[in-house]
Amino acid sequence: MSHTFHTVTVEGAAEAYVLSRGKARYLSIAQAIRAIRTLMPACKATNHELEEMLAAACVVHGVPVAFDAKTADGLEPRLHS
């Protein structure tokens, strides 16, 4: 019996997370980043890079997104659909 292991990329994890949240009211960027960092603790992508990947996947799949990750400039969270 052979076992096949698939490599999960950061982009793939972001896309899978967005698809898993498709029926939700919106996708929380902060929650998504925490989930990806939990799944992939050695991820070298910055939070900003993850935010961009997640936002792009949300646009492609029509999932509303809340940009609620903390920012250095203290801006309020934003909701986009």
mmCIF file of C-alpha atoms in Angstrom:
data_model
loop_
_atom_site.group_PDB
_atom_site.id
_atom_site.type_symbol
_atom_site.label_atom_id
_atom_site.label_comp_id
_atom_site.label_asym_id
_atom_site.label_seq_id
_atom_site.Cartn_x
_atom_site.Cartn_y
_atom_site.Cartn_z
ATOM 1 C CA MET A 1 0.000 0.000 0.000
ATOM 2 C CA SER A 2 1.395 3.406 -0.881
ATOM 3 C CA HIS A 3 0.677 6.675 0.862
ATOM 4 C CA THR A 4 0.553 9.900 -1.075
ATOM 5 C CA PHE A 5 1.061 13.190 0.693
ATOM 6 C CA HIS A 6 0.068 16.409 -0.988
ATOM 7 C CA THR A 7 2.012 19.578 -0.457
ATOM 8 C CA VAL A 8 -0.126 22.430 0.775
ATOM 9 C CA THR A 9 0.983 25.872 -0.359
ATOM 10 C CA VAL A 10 0.101 29.077 1.446
ATOM 11 C CA GLU A 11 -1.934 30.122 -1.579
ATOM 12 C CA GLY A 12 -3.750 26.788 -1.527
ATOM 13 C CA ALA A 13 -4.477 27.123 2.181
ATOM 14 C CA ALA A 14 -5.848 30.638 1.657
ATOM 15 C CA GLU A 15 -8.065 29.479 -1.210
ATOM 16 C CA ALA A 16 -9.319 26.471 0.776
ATOM 17 C CA TYR A 17 -10.126 28.672 3.764
ATOM 18 C CA VAL A 18 -12.100 31.115 1.614
ATOM 19 C CA LEU A 19 -14.026 28.259 -0.009
ATOM 20 C CA SER A 20 -14.807 26.797 3.422
ATOM 21 C CA ARG A 21 -16.343 30.133 4.484
ATOM 22 C CA GLY A 22 -18.439 30.641 1.352
ATOM 23 C CA LYS A 23 -21.794 30.401 3.137
ATOM 24 C CA ALA A 24 -20.804 32.749 5.977
ATOM 25 C CA ARG A 25 -21.944 36.385 6.071
ATOM 26 C CA TYR A 26 -18.346 37.453 5.515
ATOM 27 C CA LEU A 27 -14.768 36.249 5.882
ATOM 28 C CA SER A 28 -12.719 37.725 8.726
ATOM 29 C CA ILE A 29 -9.147 38.392 7.568
ATOM 30 C CA ALA A 30 -7.901 38.284 11.180
ATOM 31 C CA GLN A 31 -9.526 34.887 11.796
ATOM 32 C CA ALA A 32 -8.271 33.536 8.460
ATOM 33 C CA ILE A 33 -4.686 34.601 9.187
ATOM 34 C CA ARG A 34 -4.849 32.909 12.615
ATOM 35 C CA ALA A 35 -6.184 29.715 11.007
ATOM 36 C CA ILE A 36 -3.466 29.652 8.342
ATOM 37 C CA ARG A 37 -0.722 30.339 10.911
ATOM 38 C CA THR A 38 -2.089 27.475 13.046
ATOM 39 C CA LEU A 39 -2.164 25.116 10.065
ATOM 40 C CA MET A 40 1.230 26.271 8.777
ATOM 41 C CA PRO A 41 3.354 27.493 11.713
ATOM 42 C CA ALA A 42 6.474 27.750 9.520
ATOM 43 C CA CYS A 43 4.720 30.049 7.018
ATOM 44 C CA LYS A 44 7.107 32.809 5.975
ATOM 45 C CA ALA A 45 4.466 35.050 4.387
ATOM 46 C CA THR A 46 3.789 38.318 6.168
ATOM 47 C CA ASN A 47 0.325 39.110 7.481
ATOM 48 C CA HIS A 48 0.002 41.695 4.707
ATOM 49 C CA GLU A 49 0.840 39.063 2.065
ATOM 50 C CA LEU A 50 -1.698 36.675 3.590
ATOM 51 C CA GLU A 51 -4.287 39.459 3.621
ATOM 52 C CA GLU A 52 -3.712 40.074 -0.086
ATOM 53 C CA MET A 53 -3.986 36.362 -0.935
ATOM 54 C CA LEU A 54 -7.179 36.000 1.073
ATOM 55 C CA ALA A 55 -8.739 39.149 -0.376
ATOM 56 C CA ALA A 56 -7.959 38.026 -3.932
ATOM 57 C CA ALA A 57 -9.549 34.620 -3.289
ATOM 58 C CA CYS A 58 -12.607 36.345 -1.781
ATOM 59 C CA VAL A 59 -13.008 38.475 -4.909
ATOM 60 C CA VAL A 60 -12.681 35.450 -7.199
ATOM 61 C CA HIS A 61 -15.261 33.459 -5.218
ATOM 62 C CA GLY A 62 -17.642 36.313 -4.383
ATOM 63 C CA VAL A 63 -17.167 36.062 -0.627
ATOM 64 C CA PRO A 64 -17.633 39.319 1.338
ATOM 65 C CA VAL A 65 -14.534 40.149 3.365
ATOM 66 C CA ALA A 66 -13.870 42.085 6.574
ATOM 67 C CA PHE A 67 -10.409 43.631 6.660
ATOM 68 C CA ASP A 68 -10.304 43.385 10.447
ATOM 69 C CA ALA A 69 -6.652 42.549 11.005
ATOM 70 C CA LYS A 70 -4.902 45.070 13.216
ATOM 71 C CA THR A 71 -2.925 47.629 11.284
ATOM 72 C CA ALA A 72 0.069 49.664 12.381
ATOM 73 C CA ASP A 73 -1.808 52.917 11.703
ATOM 74 C CA GLY A 74 -4.803 51.891 13.847
ATOM 75 C CA LEU A 75 -7.399 52.135 11.077
ATOM 76 C CA GLU A 76 -10.848 50.782 11.802
ATOM 77 C CA PRO A 77 -11.865 47.410 10.286
ATOM 78 C CA ARG A 78 -13.556 47.628 6.876
ATOM 79 C CA LEU A 79 -16.222 45.374 5.357
ATOM 80 C CA HIS A 80 -16.251 44.882 1.575
ATOM 81 C CA SER A 81 -18.563 42.752 -0.519
#
